[in-house]
Short mmCIF file of C-alpha atoms in Angstrom, two decimals:
data_model
loop_
_atom_site.label_atom_id
_atom_site.label_comp_id
_atom_site.label_asym_id
_atom_site.label_seq_id
_atom_site.Cartn_x
_atom_site.Cartn_y
_atom_site.Cartn_z
CA UNK A 154 -1.20 -23.00 24.44
CA UNK A 155 1.06 -21.96 21.93
CA UNK A 156 0.30 -25.09 19.68
CA UNK A 157 -3.38 -24.26 20.30
CA UNK A 158 -3.08 -20.81 19.15
CA UNK A 159 -1.11 -22.20 16.03
CA UNK A 160 -3.54 -24.68 15.35
CA UNK A 161 -6.23 -22.25 15.17
CA UNK A 162 -4.22 -20.34 12.54
CA UNK A 163 -3.93 -23.34 10.51
CA UNK A 164 -7.48 -23.94 10.49
CA UNK A 165 -8.32 -20.24 9.68
CA UNK A 166 -6.06 -20.72 6.81
CA UNK A 167 -7.46 -24.17 5.34
CA UNK A 168 -11.05 -23.54 6.01
CA UNK A 169 -11.12 -20.03 4.28
CA UNK A 170 -13.42 -19.70 1.56
CA UNK A 171 -10.70 -18.51 -0.70
CA UNK A 172 -8.33 -21.40 0.36
CA UNK A 173 -6.97 -22.38 -3.30
CA UNK A 174 -6.25 -18.76 -3.71
CA UNK A 175 -4.91 -18.09 -0.51
CA UNK A 176 -2.64 -21.16 -1.11
CA UNK A 177 -1.46 -20.18 -4.73
CA UNK A 178 -0.66 -16.66 -3.59
CA UNK A 179 1.13 -17.74 -0.19
CA UNK A 180 3.34 -20.07 -2.73
CA UNK A 181 4.14 -16.75 -5.11
CA UNK A 182 4.58 -14.60 -2.02
CA UNK A 183 7.21 -17.27 -0.88
CA UNK A 184 9.19 -17.03 -3.86
CA UNK A 185 8.74 -13.09 -3.91
CA UNK A 186 9.95 -13.09 -0.31
CA UNK A 187 12.99 -15.30 -1.42
CA UNK A 188 13.68 -12.87 -4.22
CA UNK A 189 13.88 -10.16 -1.73
CA UNK A 190 16.00 -11.90 0.93
CA UNK A 191 18.43 -12.84 -2.22
CA UNK A 192 18.62 -9.21 -3.15
CA UNK A 193 19.42 -8.00 0.27
CA UNK A 194 21.87 -10.71 0.87
CA UNK A 195 23.66 -9.21 -2.14
CA UNK A 196 23.46 -5.96 -1.01
CA UNK A 197 24.95 -6.85 2.20
CA UNK A 198 27.90 -8.63 0.76
CA UNK A 199 28.62 -5.87 -2.04
CA UNK A 200 27.63 -2.93 -0.18
CA UNK A 201 31.29 -2.85 1.55
CA UNK A 202 33.01 -3.06 -1.84
CA UNK A 203 31.12 -0.85 -3.57
CA UNK A 204 31.50 1.93 -0.83
CA UNK A 205 34.80 1.41 -0.63
CA UNK A 206 35.98 0.94 -4.26
CA UNK A 207 33.59 3.44 -6.25
CA UNK A 208 32.64 6.20 -3.40
CA UNK A 209 35.92 6.28 -1.90
CA UNK A 210 34.72 6.28 1.68
CA UNK A 211 35.06 4.16 4.77
CA UNK A 212 31.89 1.57 4.61
CA UNK A 213 30.98 1.60 8.04
CA UNK A 214 31.18 5.30 8.43
CA UNK A 215 29.07 5.76 5.43
CA UNK A 216 26.64 2.99 6.40
CA UNK A 217 26.19 4.63 9.74
CA UNK A 218 25.52 7.75 8.40
CA UNK A 219 22.57 7.01 6.23
CA UNK A 220 21.00 4.47 8.86
CA UNK A 221 18.99 7.09 10.26
CA UNK A 222 17.21 7.10 6.98
CA UNK A 223 17.00 3.62 6.76
CA UNK A 224 15.36 3.07 9.97
CA UNK A 225 12.95 6.01 9.61
CA UNK A 226 11.86 4.40 6.12
CA UNK A 227 11.64 0.87 7.58
CA UNK A 228 9.26 2.46 10.04
CA UNK A 229 7.09 4.22 7.39
CA UNK A 230 7.24 0.90 5.22
CA UNK A 231 5.73 -1.19 8.15
CA UNK A 232 2.97 1.30 8.90
CA UNK A 233 1.41 0.47 5.46
CA UNK A 234 2.36 -3.03 4.72
CA UNK A 235 2.67 -4.98 8.06
CA UNK A 236 -0.19 -6.52 9.52
CA UNK A 237 -0.54 -6.53 13.34
CA UNK A 238 -1.94 -9.86 14.28
CA UNK A 239 -2.72 -8.25 17.65
CA UNK A 240 -5.91 -6.84 15.79
CA UNK A 241 -7.28 -10.63 15.38
CA UNK A 242 -7.45 -11.21 18.88
CA UNK A 243 -11.18 -9.85 19.42
CA UNK A 244 -12.50 -13.54 18.77
CA UNK A 245 -10.54 -14.97 21.97
CA UNK A 246 -12.26 -12.45 24.19
CA UNK A 247 -15.25 -15.04 24.56
CA UNK A 248 -13.05 -17.81 25.30
CA UNK A 249 -11.78 -19.16 28.85
CA UNK A 250 -8.06 -18.24 27.70
CA UNK A 251 -5.70 -16.30 29.77
CA UNK A 252 -5.25 -12.81 28.57
CA UNK A 253 -1.24 -12.93 28.85
CA UNK A 254 -1.31 -15.88 26.67
CA UNK A 255 -3.36 -14.35 24.15
CA UNK A 256 -1.33 -11.05 23.96
CA UNK A 257 1.96 -12.59 24.29
CA UNK A 258 0.91 -14.79 21.03
CA UNK A 259 -0.41 -11.74 19.26
CA UNK A 260 2.85 -9.66 20.07
CA UNK A 261 5.26 -12.82 19.46
CA UNK A 262 3.76 -13.29 16.11
CA UNK A 263 5.31 -10.19 14.69
CA UNK A 264 8.87 -11.04 15.85
CA UNK A 265 9.09 -13.84 13.20
CA UNK A 266 7.63 -11.45 10.80
CA UNK A 267 9.30 -10.65 7.37
CA UNK A 268 9.61 -7.06 7.90
CA UNK A 269 12.35 -8.22 10.60
CA UNK A 270 13.92 -11.03 9.18
CA UNK A 271 14.67 -9.33 5.92
CA UNK A 272 16.87 -6.88 7.57
CA UNK A 273 19.16 -9.62 9.06
CA UNK A 274 19.93 -10.59 5.52
CA UNK A 275 21.72 -7.21 5.27
CA UNK A 276 23.06 -6.60 8.66
CA UNK A 277 24.52 -9.92 9.18
CA UNK A 278 26.24 -10.52 5.63
CA UNK A 279 27.64 -6.77 5.81
CA UNK A 280 29.30 -7.92 9.30
CA UNK A 281 30.61 -10.68 7.91
CA UNK A 282 32.61 -9.01 5.36
CA UNK A 283 33.74 -6.55 7.39
CA UNK A 284 35.40 -9.28 9.78
CA UNK A 285 36.90 -10.36 6.33
CA UNK A 286 38.37 -7.14 5.87
CA UNK A 287 40.14 -7.20 9.14
CA UNK A 288 37.69 -5.31 11.81
CA UNK A 289 37.64 -6.43 15.25
CA UNK A 290 35.28 -9.48 15.90
CA UNK A 291 34.02 -7.85 19.43
CA UNK A 292 33.37 -4.61 17.75
CA UNK A 293 31.38 -6.03 14.81
CA UNK A 294 29.45 -8.42 17.11
CA UNK A 295 28.27 -5.23 19.43
CA UNK A 296 27.35 -3.13 16.12
CA UNK A 297 25.31 -5.94 14.31
CA UNK A 298 23.40 -6.69 17.85
CA UNK A 299 22.66 -3.20 18.12
CA UNK A 300 21.42 -2.98 14.54
CA UNK A 301 18.99 -6.08 14.86
CA UNK A 302 17.78 -4.72 18.36
CA UNK A 303 16.93 -1.35 16.83
CA UNK A 304 15.16 -3.20 13.80
CA UNK A 305 12.88 -5.02 16.43
CA UNK A 306 12.44 -1.70 18.36
CA UNK A 307 10.91 -0.19 15.02
CA UNK A 308 8.53 -3.48 14.94
CA UNK A 309 7.22 -2.83 18.78
CA UNK A 310 6.92 0.84 17.82
CA UNK A 311 4.79 0.21 14.95
CA UNK A 312 2.44 -1.67 17.15
CA UNK A 313 1.70 1.51 18.87
CA UNK A 314 1.63 4.00 15.93
CA UNK A 315 -0.21 1.45 13.69
CA UNK A 316 -3.58 3.24 13.72
CA UNK A 317 -2.40 6.78 14.28
CA UNK A 318 -2.34 8.61 11.29
CA UNK A 319 -0.86 11.80 12.73
CA UNK A 320 2.34 9.94 13.91
CA UNK A 321 2.47 8.52 10.25
CA UNK A 322 2.19 11.70 8.48
CA UNK A 323 4.78 13.43 11.06
CA UNK A 324 7.07 10.89 10.39
CA UNK A 325 6.86 11.08 6.53
CA UNK A 326 7.45 14.77 6.84
CA UNK A 327 10.42 14.51 9.02
CA UNK A 328 12.18 11.96 6.47
CA UNK A 329 11.22 14.29 3.63
CA UNK A 330 12.25 17.27 5.47
CA UNK A 331 15.62 16.28 6.73
CA UNK A 332 16.49 14.62 3.43
CA UNK A 333 15.91 17.70 1.59
CA UNK A 334 18.06 19.76 4.06
CA UNK A 335 20.56 17.19 3.80
CA UNK A 336 20.66 17.09 -0.03
CA UNK A 337 20.66 21.17 -0.27
CA UNK A 338 23.44 21.22 2.32
CA UNK A 339 21.24 23.30 4.76
CA UNK A 340 21.31 20.86 7.53
CA UNK A 341 22.88 17.56 7.88
CA UNK A 342 21.11 15.41 10.50
CA UNK A 343 23.87 12.61 9.49
CA UNK A 344 26.54 14.75 11.38
CA UNK A 345 24.66 14.14 14.50
CA UNK A 346 23.35 10.80 14.24
CA UNK A 347 26.18 8.90 12.43
CA UNK A 348 28.22 9.04 15.61
CA UNK A 349 25.37 7.41 17.55
CA UNK A 350 25.27 4.54 15.46
CA UNK A 351 29.25 4.49 15.18
CA UNK A 352 29.46 4.16 18.85
CA UNK A 353 27.76 0.81 18.81
CA UNK A 354 30.96 -0.14 16.98
CA UNK A 355 33.66 1.95 18.85
CA UNK A 356 32.27 0.70 22.42
CA UNK A 357 30.42 -2.75 21.82
CA UNK A 358 28.98 -3.06 25.31
CA UNK A 359 26.94 0.04 24.06
CA UNK A 360 24.78 -2.66 22.46
CA UNK A 361 23.19 -3.52 25.94
CA UNK A 362 21.41 -0.25 25.55
CA UNK A 363 19.90 -1.09 22.34
CA UNK A 364 18.70 -4.48 23.71
CA UNK A 365 17.44 -2.92 26.71
CA UNK A 366 15.55 -0.46 24.71
CA UNK A 367 13.99 -3.13 22.52
CA UNK A 368 13.00 -5.08 25.91
CA UNK A 369 11.64 -1.95 27.24
CA UNK A 370 9.66 -1.27 24.03
CA UNK A 371 8.21 -5.12 24.23
CA UNK A 372 6.93 -4.68 27.77
CA UNK A 373 5.31 -1.38 26.99
CA UNK A 374 3.75 -2.94 23.97
CA UNK A 375 2.78 -5.99 26.18
CA UNK A 376 1.16 -3.86 29.14
CA UNK A 377 -0.69 -1.46 26.80
CA UNK A 378 -2.86 -4.38 25.04
CA UNK A 379 -2.91 -6.26 28.19
CA UNK A 380 -4.53 -3.05 29.78
CA UNK A 381 -6.96 -2.40 26.83
CA UNK A 382 -7.89 -5.90 26.29
CA UNK A 383 -11.45 -5.10 26.52
CA UNK A 384 -14.08 -4.58 23.42
CA UNK A 385 -15.25 -1.25 24.89
CA UNK A 386 -11.28 -0.02 25.39
CA UNK A 387 -8.28 -0.22 23.17
CA UNK A 388 -10.00 -2.79 20.83
CA UNK A 389 -13.12 -1.18 20.22
CA UNK A 390 -13.72 0.65 16.66
CA UNK A 391 -13.14 4.35 16.87
CA UNK A 392 -16.20 6.41 16.34
CA UNK A 393 -15.75 9.95 14.93
CA UNK A 394 -18.05 12.80 15.89
CA UNK A 395 -20.40 13.36 13.02
CA UNK A 396 -20.50 16.32 10.87
CA UNK A 397 -23.51 17.70 8.87
CA UNK A 398 -22.86 18.44 5.32
CA UNK A 399 -25.88 18.48 3.00
CA UNK A 400 -23.61 18.66 -0.20
CA UNK A 401 -26.42 20.39 -2.06
CA UNK A 402 -23.95 21.29 -5.00
CA UNK A 403 -24.22 17.75 -6.09
CA UNK A 404 -28.11 17.81 -6.21
CA UNK A 405 -27.56 18.66 -10.02
CA UNK A 406 -26.58 15.12 -10.73
CA UNK A 407 -30.19 13.89 -9.98
CA UNK A 408 -31.21 10.48 -7.91
CA UNK A 409 -27.15 9.77 -8.33
CA UNK A 410 -26.63 12.73 -5.97
CA UNK A 411 -27.42 10.47 -2.98
CA UNK A 412 -24.83 8.03 -3.59
CA UNK A 413 -22.22 10.52 -4.60
CA UNK A 414 -22.80 12.40 -1.61
CA UNK A 415 -22.18 8.70 0.45
CA UNK A 416 -18.88 8.29 -1.46
CA UNK A 417 -17.37 11.63 -0.65
CA UNK A 418 -18.42 11.19 3.02
CA UNK A 419 -16.79 7.79 2.96
CA UNK A 420 -13.38 9.25 1.51
CA UNK A 421 -13.42 12.46 4.00
CA UNK A 422 -14.10 10.27 7.11
CA UNK A 423 -12.18 6.91 6.84
CA UNK A 424 -8.49 6.01 7.04
CA UNK A 425 -8.36 3.55 4.21
CA UNK A 426 -10.38 5.93 1.63
CA UNK A 427 -8.20 8.89 2.51
CA UNK A 428 -4.87 6.97 1.92
CA UNK A 429 -6.58 6.18 -1.52
CA UNK A 430 -6.94 9.62 -2.43
CA UNK A 431 -2.90 10.13 -1.38
CA UNK A 432 -2.04 7.29 -3.36
CA UNK A 433 -3.80 8.87 -6.34
CA UNK A 434 -1.97 12.12 -5.85
CA UNK A 435 1.16 10.29 -6.03
CA UNK A 436 0.26 8.59 -9.37
CA UNK A 437 0.39 12.24 -11.06
CA UNK A 438 4.06 12.13 -10.32
CA UNK A 439 4.41 8.76 -11.93
CA UNK A 440 5.17 10.36 -15.44
CA UNK A 441 8.44 11.83 -14.40
CA UNK A 442 10.12 8.53 -14.88
CA UNK A 443 8.87 8.30 -18.55
CA UNK A 444 8.69 11.72 -19.37
CA UNK A 445 11.83 13.00 -18.43
CA UNK A 446 14.02 10.04 -19.66
CA UNK A 447 15.29 9.54 -15.73
CA UNK A 448 14.86 5.77 -16.75
CA UNK A 449 16.25 4.96 -20.12
CA UNK A 450 14.31 1.61 -20.28
CA UNK A 451 11.27 3.59 -20.51
CA UNK A 452 12.31 6.22 -23.02
CA UNK A 453 10.08 5.98 -25.90
CA UNK A 454 6.90 7.06 -27.47
CA UNK A 455 4.78 4.02 -26.44
CA UNK A 456 5.75 4.74 -22.77
CA UNK A 457 4.27 8.16 -22.76
CA UNK A 458 0.82 6.64 -23.41
CA UNK A 459 1.28 4.05 -20.56
CA UNK A 460 2.21 6.90 -18.38
CA UNK A 461 -0.58 9.09 -19.48
CA UNK A 462 -3.11 6.11 -18.47
CA UNK A 463 -1.73 5.90 -14.93
CA UNK A 464 -0.90 9.75 -14.35
CA UNK A 465 -4.58 10.67 -15.09
CA UNK A 466 -6.09 7.37 -13.93
CA UNK A 467 -4.44 6.87 -10.34
CA UNK A 468 -7.89 7.41 -8.43
CA UNK A 469 -9.94 5.47 -11.06
CA UNK A 470 -7.59 2.46 -10.56
CA UNK A 471 -7.10 2.43 -6.85
CA UNK A 472 -11.09 3.24 -6.09
CA UNK A 473 -12.61 1.66 -9.16
CA UNK A 474 -10.99 -1.62 -8.43
CA UNK A 475 -12.79 -2.08 -5.03
CA UNK A 476 -16.23 -1.10 -5.89
CA UNK A 477 -18.34 -2.31 -4.46
CA UNK A 478 -16.06 -3.38 -1.44
CA UNK A 479 -16.20 0.01 -0.37
CA UNK A 480 -19.52 -0.11 1.00
CA UNK A 481 -19.18 -3.99 2.18
CA UNK A 482 -19.77 -3.04 5.98
CA UNK A 483 -23.50 -2.09 4.79
CA UNK A 484 -24.04 -3.82 1.38
CA UNK A 485 -26.47 -6.44 2.69
CA UNK A 486 -28.62 -3.20 3.79
CA UNK A 487 -28.25 -1.57 0.78
CA UNK A 488 -29.50 -4.75 -1.36
CA UNK A 489 -32.35 -4.93 0.90
CA UNK A 490 -33.69 -1.53 -0.13
CA UNK A 491 -35.25 -0.21 -3.46
CA UNK A 492 -32.06 0.67 -5.01
CA UNK A 493 -31.45 0.33 -8.96
CA UNK A 494 -27.91 -1.07 -9.32
CA UNK A 495 -27.54 1.58 -12.48
CA UNK A 496 -27.75 4.51 -10.18
CA UNK A 497 -25.53 3.01 -8.01
CA UNK A 498 -22.75 2.33 -10.40
CA UNK A 499 -23.24 5.58 -12.27
CA UNK A 500 -22.36 7.39 -8.88
CA UNK A 501 -19.01 5.61 -8.79
CA UNK A 502 -18.37 6.27 -12.47
CA UNK A 503 -19.18 10.00 -11.98
CA UNK A 504 -16.74 10.19 -8.92
CA UNK A 505 -13.96 8.56 -11.07
CA UNK A 506 -14.57 10.88 -14.06
CA UNK A 507 -14.54 13.91 -11.78
CA UNK A 508 -11.39 12.71 -10.01
CA UNK A 509 -9.73 11.95 -13.56
CA UNK A 510 -10.52 15.63 -14.96
CA UNK A 511 -9.22 17.06 -11.72
CA UNK A 512 -6.09 14.94 -11.80
CA UNK A 513 -5.64 15.89 -15.64
CA UNK A 514 -5.75 19.79 -14.85
CA UNK A 515 -3.40 19.45 -11.79
CA UNK A 516 -0.87 17.31 -14.41
CA UNK A 517 -0.89 20.33 -16.85
CA UNK A 518 3.00 21.07 -15.28
CA UNK A 519 3.69 18.10 -17.75
CA UNK A 520 3.68 20.90 -20.59
CA UNK A 521 7.16 22.19 -19.19
CA UNK A 522 8.22 18.67 -20.59
CA UNK A 523 6.87 19.20 -24.00
CA UNK A 524 3.52 19.23 -25.75
CA UNK A 525 3.91 15.20 -26.00
CA UNK A 526 4.06 14.64 -22.45
CA UNK A 527 0.83 16.64 -21.56
CA UNK A 528 -0.92 15.13 -24.60
CA UNK A 529 -0.46 11.56 -23.70
CA UNK A 530 -2.04 12.56 -20.13
CA UNK A 531 -5.00 14.12 -21.66
CA UNK A 532 -5.62 11.16 -24.28
CA UNK A 533 -5.20 8.96 -21.51
CA UNK A 534 -7.71 10.59 -19.43
CA UNK A 535 -10.06 10.38 -22.33
CA UNK A 536 -9.34 6.98 -22.46
CA UNK A 537 -9.88 6.23 -18.87
CA UNK A 538 -13.15 8.03 -18.93
CA UNK A 539 -14.49 6.51 -21.91
CA UNK A 540 -13.25 2.80 -21.51
CA UNK A 541 -11.10 2.14 -18.18
CA UNK A 542 -14.05 3.81 -15.96
CA UNK A 543 -16.46 0.86 -17.44
CA UNK A 544 -13.66 -1.97 -17.08
CA UNK A 545 -12.56 -1.36 -13.43
CA UNK A 546 -16.44 -1.33 -12.80
CA UNK A 547 -16.98 -4.54 -14.53
CA UNK A 548 -14.00 -5.86 -12.61
CA UNK A 549 -14.83 -4.82 -9.28
CA UNK A 550 -17.92 -7.49 -9.71
CA UNK A 551 -15.45 -10.39 -9.69
CA UNK A 552 -13.57 -8.80 -6.46
CA UNK A 553 -15.46 -9.91 -3.31
CA UNK A 554 -12.89 -8.35 -0.77
CA UNK A 555 -14.53 -6.79 2.47
CA UNK A 556 -12.56 -3.62 3.23
CA UNK A 557 -11.64 -2.23 6.72
CA UNK A 558 -12.29 1.68 6.32
CA UNK A 559 -10.62 2.02 9.52
CA UNK A 560 -7.28 0.61 8.59
CA UNK A 561 -4.56 1.10 5.99
CA UNK A 562 -3.76 -2.61 5.94
CA UNK A 563 -3.78 -4.25 2.21
CA UNK A 564 -4.26 -0.51 1.10
CA UNK A 565 -2.19 -1.34 -2.16
CA UNK A 566 -4.38 -4.33 -3.20
CA UNK A 567 -5.54 -7.70 -1.74
CA UNK A 568 -4.94 -11.22 -2.81
CA UNK A 569 -8.69 -11.66 -3.51
CA UNK A 570 -8.10 -8.92 -6.28
CA UNK A 571 -6.21 -11.13 -8.10
CA UNK A 572 -7.83 -13.67 -10.21
CA UNK A 573 -8.35 -14.90 -13.86
CA UNK A 574 -11.18 -12.65 -14.79
CA UNK A 575 -9.29 -9.51 -13.17
CA UNK A 576 -6.25 -10.33 -14.91
CA UNK A 577 -7.94 -10.45 -18.32
CA UNK A 578 -9.47 -7.45 -17.76
CA UNK A 579 -6.06 -5.56 -17.42
CA UNK A 580 -5.20 -6.04 -21.18
CA UNK A 581 -8.06 -3.35 -22.57
CA UNK A 582 -7.03 -1.03 -19.50
CA UNK A 583 -3.40 -0.95 -19.96
CA UNK A 584 -2.19 -3.10 -23.18
CA UNK A 585 -4.95 -1.99 -25.69
CA UNK A 586 -4.28 1.89 -25.61
CA UNK A 587 -0.62 1.48 -25.92
CA UNK A 588 -1.49 -1.00 -28.90
CA UNK A 589 -3.96 1.60 -30.77
CA UNK A 590 -1.12 4.24 -30.50
CA UNK A 591 1.36 2.11 -31.91
CA UNK A 592 -0.78 1.82 -34.78
CA UNK A 593 -1.60 5.27 -35.21
CA UNK A 594 2.44 6.17 -34.57
CA UNK A 595 3.70 3.54 -37.28
CA UNK A 596 0.96 4.63 -39.84
CA UNK A 597 1.50 8.27 -39.55
CA UNK A 598 3.11 9.62 -36.49
CA UNK A 599 2.52 10.53 -32.90
CA UNK A 600 -0.46 12.75 -33.85
CA UNK A 601 -2.28 9.86 -35.43
CA UNK A 602 -1.60 7.64 -32.40
CA UNK A 603 -3.07 10.15 -30.03
CA UNK A 604 -5.90 10.89 -31.81
CA UNK A 605 -6.66 7.29 -32.36
CA UNK A 606 -6.43 6.70 -28.48
CA UNK A 607 -8.74 9.72 -27.69
CA UNK A 608 -11.18 8.50 -30.44
CA UNK A 609 -11.37 5.04 -28.62
CA UNK A 610 -12.31 6.93 -25.39
CA UNK A 611 -14.74 8.83 -26.95
CA UNK A 612 -16.57 5.95 -28.54
CA UNK A 613 -16.61 4.18 -25.24
CA UNK A 614 -18.23 7.05 -23.72
CA UNK A 615 -20.71 7.27 -26.73
CA UNK A 616 -22.02 3.85 -25.91
CA UNK A 617 -21.68 4.46 -22.09
CA UNK A 618 -25.50 3.68 -21.67
CA UNK A 619 -25.08 -0.16 -23.50
CA UNK A 620 -22.14 -0.80 -21.46
CA UNK A 621 -23.53 -0.02 -18.29
CA UNK A 622 -26.30 -2.49 -18.89
CA UNK A 623 -23.92 -5.24 -19.47
CA UNK A 624 -22.18 -4.41 -16.42
CA UNK A 625 -25.47 -3.92 -14.48
CA UNK A 626 -26.27 -7.46 -15.12
CA UNK A 627 -22.93 -8.96 -14.42
CA UNK A 628 -23.34 -7.23 -10.83
CA UNK A 629 -26.68 -8.95 -10.35
CA UNK A 630 -25.46 -12.14 -11.35
CA UNK A 631 -22.76 -11.78 -8.66
CA UNK A 632 -25.02 -10.27 -6.47
CA UNK A 633 -25.27 -13.35 -3.89
CA UNK A 634 -21.62 -14.56 -4.09
CA UNK A 635 -20.65 -10.88 -3.27
CA UNK A 636 -23.09 -10.97 -0.14
CA UNK A 637 -21.74 -14.10 1.02
CA UNK A 638 -18.14 -13.14 0.86
CA UNK A 639 -18.76 -10.18 2.77
CA UNK A 640 -20.36 -12.11 5.35
CA UNK A 641 -17.38 -14.05 6.00
CA UNK A 642 -14.78 -12.64 8.30
CA UNK A 643 -11.01 -12.85 7.63
#
């Protein structure tokens, strides 16, 4: 039976319409995974000596103190990045297969996930170094077994909270809250959690408790999905209660207002779009790396413009790159209606422009870091509105990625978002404004550099209708390829 499931997984991979892209990206991801594993290995080997020699603390005690944040951060990252195979079992409901086998395969597949293996490359080398430095073998064995068991506890917990936003945001709030309280010496949670992790070393037999908790969570996850293994139960798509909001204030945009209202409702009502808004808010603080000199490698005038583009364009990049994929669920229906592409694209453009303006106003706190910092944000916003807003819409025509609005998976991008055309379009989005600024900076100074970037954005805005005509023709040319891509299930 297991061989049958593996065979189906292999066929799904090789018969995909984007098999070549998948294969190349799998290879690249493999190299990236190997690099991460190597870094974790180096950290696992070197952490003991770094803590001992530079921090002048007992390495194991120090590690046990910060493990609470380590595991909570791991759970947060899993929520965003780890894909749950259990979500792909709906297609097996129509086949004469035993439910236990299907559910077991789905959950067992998460056990060999990279998100579990990567932790072993820290804990096992760290344990070996402890042995080399005279720690008792039995105590070290109990500790490392307990730590790896807790890693898998996180894996099974993530299965439960995978689609529960409230749990995730509460978890993030707890991490930030405890970190702030500890930093300002108000309340140090590590005083209470450190001894718990230390107990697994002092009393190695307690590792049985961690292993037992892991087995219990596995059984709970298995029984939960076994019980809800029906399309009208736990696997059914959740439908929210409808809300009435006519958004009359958008009527001033004329015929485009209908699409604008749909886009705003989409953002308000769906998990994936809400995450995009959250990501764009985080982009506002991206400039702190560049404007404060916190990272010496990024301390320079050219990096200011680079940062300004991202600070003001967080929503533009994260939302705009997936137009029209946001509407993939009902895109075929839209294309069967009497809808002009220009109006559809203009609604997306207005939404990105409004978000860019709001972001720029919020980012006014950068004035405290000097006028140059906020000037970079403002000229970056002008360039984003006049140039990048058109380019991201242009690039969206080549990204045929259906979006599951109810899930956060691939919220940071998708493999199909990377192709030659979209990569080439990153040049005018990011590199060109920096190059334009450099011309003015070397010719006369930073003021002329800022002016040239702003003028470039204004010129792009002046030729908006011409550019929209070109983009509209591209969307029409890619229309049927896009429709075919949206019909294919991942």
